[in-house]
Structures are given as C-alpha cells and as structure tokens.
Short mmCIF file of C-alpha atoms in Angstrom, two decimals:
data_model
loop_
_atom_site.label_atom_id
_atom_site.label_comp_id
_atom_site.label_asym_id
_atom_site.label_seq_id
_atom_site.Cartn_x
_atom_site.Cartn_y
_atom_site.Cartn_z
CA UNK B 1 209.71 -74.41 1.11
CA UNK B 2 211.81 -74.20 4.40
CA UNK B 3 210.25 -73.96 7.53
CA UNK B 4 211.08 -73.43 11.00
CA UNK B 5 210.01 -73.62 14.99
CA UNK B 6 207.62 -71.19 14.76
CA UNK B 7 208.77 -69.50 18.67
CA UNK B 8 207.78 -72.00 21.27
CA UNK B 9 204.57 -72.86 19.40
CA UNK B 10 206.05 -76.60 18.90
CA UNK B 11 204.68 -75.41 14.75
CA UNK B 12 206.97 -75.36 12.16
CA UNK B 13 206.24 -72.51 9.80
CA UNK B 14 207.30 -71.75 6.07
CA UNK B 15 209.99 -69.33 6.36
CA UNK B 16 208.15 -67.21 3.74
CA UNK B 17 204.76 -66.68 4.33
CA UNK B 18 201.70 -64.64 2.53
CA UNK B 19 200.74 -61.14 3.57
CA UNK B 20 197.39 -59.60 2.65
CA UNK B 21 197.41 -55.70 3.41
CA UNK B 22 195.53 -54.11 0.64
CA UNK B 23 194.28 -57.05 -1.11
CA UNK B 24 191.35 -56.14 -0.89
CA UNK B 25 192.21 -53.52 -3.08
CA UNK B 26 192.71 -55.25 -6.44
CA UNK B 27 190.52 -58.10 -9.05
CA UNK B 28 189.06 -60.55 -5.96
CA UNK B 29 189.92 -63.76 -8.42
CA UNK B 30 193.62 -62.82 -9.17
CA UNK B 31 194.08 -62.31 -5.12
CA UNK B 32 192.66 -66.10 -4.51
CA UNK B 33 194.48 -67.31 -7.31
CA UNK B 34 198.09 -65.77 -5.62
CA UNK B 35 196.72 -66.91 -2.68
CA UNK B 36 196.34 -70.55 -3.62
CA UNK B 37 199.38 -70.57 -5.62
CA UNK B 38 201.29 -69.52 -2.49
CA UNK B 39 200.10 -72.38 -0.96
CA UNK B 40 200.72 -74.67 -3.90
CA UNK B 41 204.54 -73.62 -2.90
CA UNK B 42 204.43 -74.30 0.64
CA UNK B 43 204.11 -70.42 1.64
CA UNK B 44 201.37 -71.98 4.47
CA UNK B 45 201.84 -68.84 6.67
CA UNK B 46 198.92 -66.05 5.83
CA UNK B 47 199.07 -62.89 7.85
CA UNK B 48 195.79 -60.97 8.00
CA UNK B 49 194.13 -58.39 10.55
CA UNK B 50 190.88 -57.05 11.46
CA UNK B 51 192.55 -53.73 9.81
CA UNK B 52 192.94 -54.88 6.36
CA UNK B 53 189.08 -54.38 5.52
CA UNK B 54 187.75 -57.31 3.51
CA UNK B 55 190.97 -59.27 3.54
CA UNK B 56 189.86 -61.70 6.38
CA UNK B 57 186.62 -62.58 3.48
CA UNK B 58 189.46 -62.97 0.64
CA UNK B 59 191.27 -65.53 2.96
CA UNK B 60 187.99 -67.42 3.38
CA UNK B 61 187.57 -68.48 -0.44
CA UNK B 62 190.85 -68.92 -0.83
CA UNK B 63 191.43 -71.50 1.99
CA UNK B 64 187.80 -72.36 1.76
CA UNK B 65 188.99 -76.60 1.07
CA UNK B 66 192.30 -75.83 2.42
CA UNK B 67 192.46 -74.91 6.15
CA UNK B 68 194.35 -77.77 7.11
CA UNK B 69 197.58 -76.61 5.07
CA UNK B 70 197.18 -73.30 6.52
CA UNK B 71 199.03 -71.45 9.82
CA UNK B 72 196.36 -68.65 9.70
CA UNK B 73 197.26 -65.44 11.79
CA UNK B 74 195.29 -62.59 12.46
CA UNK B 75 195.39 -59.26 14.52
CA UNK B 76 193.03 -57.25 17.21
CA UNK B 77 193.29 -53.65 16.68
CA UNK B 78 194.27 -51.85 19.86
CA UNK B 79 191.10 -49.68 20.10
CA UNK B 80 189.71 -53.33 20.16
CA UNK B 81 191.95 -54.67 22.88
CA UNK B 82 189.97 -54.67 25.65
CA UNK B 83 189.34 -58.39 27.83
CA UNK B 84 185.78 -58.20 26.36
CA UNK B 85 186.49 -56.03 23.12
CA UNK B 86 189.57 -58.76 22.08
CA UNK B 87 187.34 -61.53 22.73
CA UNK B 88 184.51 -60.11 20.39
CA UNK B 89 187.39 -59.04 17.43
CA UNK B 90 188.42 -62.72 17.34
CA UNK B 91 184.94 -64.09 17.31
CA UNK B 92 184.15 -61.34 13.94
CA UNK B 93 187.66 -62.58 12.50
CA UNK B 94 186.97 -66.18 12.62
CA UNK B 95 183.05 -65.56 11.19
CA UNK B 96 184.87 -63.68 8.57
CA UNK B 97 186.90 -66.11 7.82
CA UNK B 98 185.08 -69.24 7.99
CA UNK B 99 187.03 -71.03 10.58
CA UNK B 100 186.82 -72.10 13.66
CA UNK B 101 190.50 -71.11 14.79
CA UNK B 102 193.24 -68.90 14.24
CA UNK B 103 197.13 -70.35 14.87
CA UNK B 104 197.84 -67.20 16.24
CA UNK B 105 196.44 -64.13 17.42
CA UNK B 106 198.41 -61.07 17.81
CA UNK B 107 198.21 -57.17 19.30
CA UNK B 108 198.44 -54.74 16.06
CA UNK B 109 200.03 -52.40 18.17
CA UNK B 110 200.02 -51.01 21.47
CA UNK B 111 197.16 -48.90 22.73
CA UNK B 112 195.29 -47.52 26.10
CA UNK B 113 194.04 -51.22 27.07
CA UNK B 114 196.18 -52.51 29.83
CA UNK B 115 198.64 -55.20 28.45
CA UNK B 116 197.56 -57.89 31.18
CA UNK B 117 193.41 -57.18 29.43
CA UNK B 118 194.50 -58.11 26.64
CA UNK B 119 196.68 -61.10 27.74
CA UNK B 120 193.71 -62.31 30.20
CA UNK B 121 191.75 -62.07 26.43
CA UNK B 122 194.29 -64.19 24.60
CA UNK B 123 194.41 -66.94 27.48
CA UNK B 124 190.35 -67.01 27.29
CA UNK B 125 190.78 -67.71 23.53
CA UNK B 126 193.55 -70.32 23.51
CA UNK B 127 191.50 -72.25 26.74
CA UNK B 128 188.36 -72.00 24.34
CA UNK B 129 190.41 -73.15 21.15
CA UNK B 130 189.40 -69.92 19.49
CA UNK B 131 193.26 -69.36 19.00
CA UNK B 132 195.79 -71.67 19.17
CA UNK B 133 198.82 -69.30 20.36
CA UNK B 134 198.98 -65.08 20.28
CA UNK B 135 201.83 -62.51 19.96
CA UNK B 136 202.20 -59.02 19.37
CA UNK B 137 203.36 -56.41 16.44
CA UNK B 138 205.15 -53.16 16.33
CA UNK B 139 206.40 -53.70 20.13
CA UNK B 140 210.51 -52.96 20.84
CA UNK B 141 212.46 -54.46 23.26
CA UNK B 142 211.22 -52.20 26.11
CA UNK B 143 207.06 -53.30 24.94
CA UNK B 144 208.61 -57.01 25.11
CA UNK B 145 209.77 -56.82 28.46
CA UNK B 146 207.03 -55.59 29.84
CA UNK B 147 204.70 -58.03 27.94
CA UNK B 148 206.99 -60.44 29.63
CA UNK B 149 206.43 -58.95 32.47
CA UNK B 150 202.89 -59.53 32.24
CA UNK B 151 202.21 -63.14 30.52
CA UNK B 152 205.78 -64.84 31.69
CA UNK B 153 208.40 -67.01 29.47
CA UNK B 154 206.90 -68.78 26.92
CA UNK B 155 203.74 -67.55 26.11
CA UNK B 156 204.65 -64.69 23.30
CA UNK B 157 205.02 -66.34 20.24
CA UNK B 158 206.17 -63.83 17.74
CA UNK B 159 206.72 -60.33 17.52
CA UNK B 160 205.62 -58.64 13.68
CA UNK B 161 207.80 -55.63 12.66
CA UNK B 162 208.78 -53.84 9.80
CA UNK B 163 211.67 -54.94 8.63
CA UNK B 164 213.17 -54.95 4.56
CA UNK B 165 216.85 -53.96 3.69
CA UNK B 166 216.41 -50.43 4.18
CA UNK B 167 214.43 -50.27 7.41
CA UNK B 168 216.91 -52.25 9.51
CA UNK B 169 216.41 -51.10 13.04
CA UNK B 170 215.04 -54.33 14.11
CA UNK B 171 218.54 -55.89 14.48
CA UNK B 172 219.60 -53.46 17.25
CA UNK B 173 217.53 -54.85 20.02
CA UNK B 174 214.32 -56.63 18.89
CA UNK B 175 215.99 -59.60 16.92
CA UNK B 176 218.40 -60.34 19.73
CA UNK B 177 215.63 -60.13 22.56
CA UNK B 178 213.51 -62.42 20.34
CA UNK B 179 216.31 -64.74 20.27
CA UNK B 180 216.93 -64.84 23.63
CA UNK B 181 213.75 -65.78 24.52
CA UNK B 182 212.05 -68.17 21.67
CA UNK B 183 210.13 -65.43 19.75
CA UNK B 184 209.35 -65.83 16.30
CA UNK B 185 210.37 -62.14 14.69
CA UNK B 186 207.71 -61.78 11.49
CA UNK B 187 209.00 -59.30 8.98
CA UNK B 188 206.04 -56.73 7.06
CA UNK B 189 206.41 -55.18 4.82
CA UNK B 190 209.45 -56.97 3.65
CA UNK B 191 210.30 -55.10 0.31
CA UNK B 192 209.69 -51.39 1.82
CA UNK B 193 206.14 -49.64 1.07
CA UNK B 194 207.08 -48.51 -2.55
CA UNK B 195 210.83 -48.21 -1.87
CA UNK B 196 212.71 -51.79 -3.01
CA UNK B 197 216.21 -50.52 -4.03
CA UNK B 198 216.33 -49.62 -7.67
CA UNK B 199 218.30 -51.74 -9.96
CA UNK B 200 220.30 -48.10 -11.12
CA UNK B 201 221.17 -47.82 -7.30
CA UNK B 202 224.31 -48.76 -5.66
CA UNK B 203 222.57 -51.20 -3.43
CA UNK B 204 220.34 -52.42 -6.63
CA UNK B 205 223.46 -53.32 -8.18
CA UNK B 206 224.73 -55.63 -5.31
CA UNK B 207 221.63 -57.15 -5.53
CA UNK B 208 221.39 -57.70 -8.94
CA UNK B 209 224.92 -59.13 -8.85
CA UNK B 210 223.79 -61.44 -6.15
CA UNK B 211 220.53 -62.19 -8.04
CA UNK B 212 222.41 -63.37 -11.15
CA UNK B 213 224.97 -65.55 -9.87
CA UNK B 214 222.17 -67.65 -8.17
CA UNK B 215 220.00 -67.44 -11.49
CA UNK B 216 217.17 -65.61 -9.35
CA UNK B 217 216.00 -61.86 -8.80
CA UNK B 218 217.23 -59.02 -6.70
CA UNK B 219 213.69 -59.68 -4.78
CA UNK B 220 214.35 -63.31 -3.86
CA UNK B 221 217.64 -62.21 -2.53
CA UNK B 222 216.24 -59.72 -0.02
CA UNK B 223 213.72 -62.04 1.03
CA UNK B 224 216.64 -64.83 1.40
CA UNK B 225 218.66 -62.17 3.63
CA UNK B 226 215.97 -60.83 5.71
CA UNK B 227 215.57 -64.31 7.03
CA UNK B 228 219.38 -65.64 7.68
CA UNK B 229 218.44 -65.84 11.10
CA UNK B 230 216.29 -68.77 12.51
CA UNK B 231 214.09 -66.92 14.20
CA UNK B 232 212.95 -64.65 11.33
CA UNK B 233 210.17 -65.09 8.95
CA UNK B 234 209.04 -62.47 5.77
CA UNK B 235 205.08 -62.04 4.83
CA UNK B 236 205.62 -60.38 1.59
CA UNK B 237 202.40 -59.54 -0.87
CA UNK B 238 201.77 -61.30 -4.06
CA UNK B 239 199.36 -59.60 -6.31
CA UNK B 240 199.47 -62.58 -8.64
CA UNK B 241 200.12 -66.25 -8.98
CA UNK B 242 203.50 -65.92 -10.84
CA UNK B 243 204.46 -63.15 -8.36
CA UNK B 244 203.30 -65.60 -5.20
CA UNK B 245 205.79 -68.07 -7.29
CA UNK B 246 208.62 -65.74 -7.11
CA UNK B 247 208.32 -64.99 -3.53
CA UNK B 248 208.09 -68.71 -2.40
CA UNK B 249 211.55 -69.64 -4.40
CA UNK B 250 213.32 -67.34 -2.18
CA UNK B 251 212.76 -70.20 0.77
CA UNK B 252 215.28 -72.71 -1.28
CA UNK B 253 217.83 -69.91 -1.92
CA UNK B 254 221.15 -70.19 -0.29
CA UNK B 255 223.60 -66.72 0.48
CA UNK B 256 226.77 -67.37 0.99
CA UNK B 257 229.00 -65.49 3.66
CA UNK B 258 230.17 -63.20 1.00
CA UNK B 259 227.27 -62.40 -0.27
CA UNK B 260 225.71 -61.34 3.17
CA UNK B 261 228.89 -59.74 4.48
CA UNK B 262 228.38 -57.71 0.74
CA UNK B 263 224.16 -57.04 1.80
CA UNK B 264 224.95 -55.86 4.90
CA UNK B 265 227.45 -53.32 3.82
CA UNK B 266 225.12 -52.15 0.54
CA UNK B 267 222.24 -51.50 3.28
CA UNK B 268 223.67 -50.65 6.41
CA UNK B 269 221.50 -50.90 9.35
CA UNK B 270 222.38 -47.60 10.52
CA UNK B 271 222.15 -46.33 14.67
CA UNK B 272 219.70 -47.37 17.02
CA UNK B 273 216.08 -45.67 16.42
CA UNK B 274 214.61 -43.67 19.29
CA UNK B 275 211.49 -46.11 18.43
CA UNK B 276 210.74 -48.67 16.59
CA UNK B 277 209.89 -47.96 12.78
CA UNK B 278 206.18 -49.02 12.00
CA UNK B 279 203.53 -48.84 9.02
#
C-alpha cells in the first residue's frame, strides 16, 4: 500500500484508509473481519467519530492486538466542542476504544463553540498525549483561514471533505489551500452515498474502460483518481473482507495522463459551490 506525509504530522499514512460510518449497522464479526483484512493490506488509516454510534467499540476488537499498525482518527461533534466538552469527548472516545491515544483528532464540523475553545482543547490533548495531532472536517477555504487564523502554520493537519467523482467541489479552493499550506485533504465518502456511476452510464463506461485495461474495477479506478494528488487520501467503507481487499489494491494502481485527462472530462467538476458539499 502507498503512503504519504500525512500534512506536517512527520506520519506517513496509507493513501487508502478505512472508514467506519454505519458499521455499526451490519453482522459485528464480518465488520472486524473487513477491518482486519484492511489492515492485512496496509489500509492502516481508520476514520471513526463520536457520531458513528458504536463504531468507536467495533474499532476496539478489531485493533484490540493491533494498535501499533494503526493511525487511528477520531472526531468531536461540534455540540461537543467546547474547551471542557472536547476534552471530555476524547476521554469517552479513547475508553471506547481501548486506547490510550488517538493520531489525530479532528472538528466534525463547525458549530457555536469559538474556534480558538476548541483549539485551546486540542493543544491540552496533544500536551497530555491524549492525541497525537488534530484537524478539522467539512471546513472551506474561508473556515481554513480563519482556523489559521486562530492555531497558526503548522498545526492543522488535515481537512476531511466529501469528495468522490461526482461531488468535485473540493478542487476549486480547498485542495489548493491544503496544498499551500501542508494539509492532508481526507476524502468521505469517496464512492458517493448510494450514487457510484452506473456501469450503463456515460461516465460508467469510461470507467469501465479504464478498469479493464488495468485488469481492475471501475471502483479501484475512482479511488486511484481521487488521490492523484499528494496531499489527498480516500476512507472508503468495506462491508467485508474481500471488499476491504478491493479497496486496498487501488493504492498500487497507476493512471496514466490519458486516462485522467479522460476522468476528468467524464465527471466534470463543475462551478464553484456557494458552500462546501457535506454529509
């Protein structure tokens, strides 16, 4: 599995990861089992939230002998994000998931808590070694800069959007700020909630085009071009071991110029948003 400079962390993180919204939802041993399997593959990077209702507990058995492989994020919901309230959230997460740390620690979403609360929060928890670095989600370039504002160069290490072929606003302004100032952009989400182009589709076709010349499938090659650029990871779900297998072997696939050039005009990014898309 590839990885890359996770931000300014100085952690280099598998380019695809493992998300784990609803998997709570489904048979508890098949969601450890993708889980693990992920892992087996190198996708080290597991996204979870105090949001996602017993997910955190999933996590736990899954990476129960395992948290050393692991880049373990979770998230403070913003009714939460108080100095005290962000504090407490973190402790629950890491009882719930049976570690003493998280790698990163991020804002769901903006909310009524002053930004520089919830920063003074985060620096508590990294001076404790509650969290080892924090970030933010669902924030556009104006929430960045005045999170920069706030905690100064450096310190925001990632920004988690929305972001699959045909939600594409991310690229006006968020990628390119993130670039500019070493923030790791973490794509949810990354196959569209119940919308991945079908193969009878004009864009399906491209993809299915794409998929067979590299011997792979039209869902590898979405992951593969959502995360061209450096700076960009992709969380995607697996609700299954051979599923987690089929996410991770988009990390060794290879586009060519063609082939993105071709993406790009299949699933056109469109204008600029008045704000940012979000689940």
């Amino acid at each position: 599995m590839k990885s890359n400079p996770f931000g300014k962390t100085g952690t280099n993180v598998s380019v695809i990861g493992q998300g784990t919204w609803y998997l709570d939802h489904g048979d508890r041993k098949r969601a450890i089992a993708a889980l693990q399997r992920g892992l087996d593959f190198g996708m080290t990077h597991i996204d979870t939230a105090e949001m996602y209702g017993d997910a955190e507990l999933v996590i736990a058995d899954a990476i129960a002998v395992r948290r050393e492989e692991v880049f373990l994020v979770s998230k403070v919901l913003p009714s939460n994000a108080s100095r005290k309230g962000t504090i407490t959230a973190c402790e629950r997460s890491l009882k719930r998931l049976k570690t003493d740390r998280l790698d990163c620690y991020l804002l769901h979403w903006r909310g009524s808590y002053p930004l520089e609360d919830t920063v003074a929060a985060f620096e508590e928890l990294v001076k404790a070694g509650k969290i080892k670095s924090w970030g933010v989600s669902n924030f556009d370039d104006d929430d960045l800069d005045e999170m920069l504002d706030v905690a100064g160069e450096g310190r925001i290490a990632c920004n988690q959007v929305l972001y699959h072929l045909k939600e594409r606003a991310i690229e006006h302004a968020v990628v390119p700020w993130c670039e500019r100032h070493g923030v790791a952009v973490v794509a949810y989400s990354p196959f569209g909630h119940d919308e991945f182009p079908a193969s009878g589709s004009k864009g399906g076709a491209v993809l299915a085009r794409i998929a067979e010349a590299h011997r792979a499938t039209p869902r590898q090659v979405a992951l593969r071009f959502l995360t061209r650029a450096t700076t960009v990871f992709a969380i995607p779900k697996a609700s299954s071991a051979e599923h987690a297998g089929e996410n991770a072997a988009a990390g060794d696939l290879m586009l060519t110029k063609e082939e993105v050039a071709a993406l790009d005009t299949a699933f056109p990014r469109g204008p600029k948003p008045r704000s940012l898309p979000m689940l």
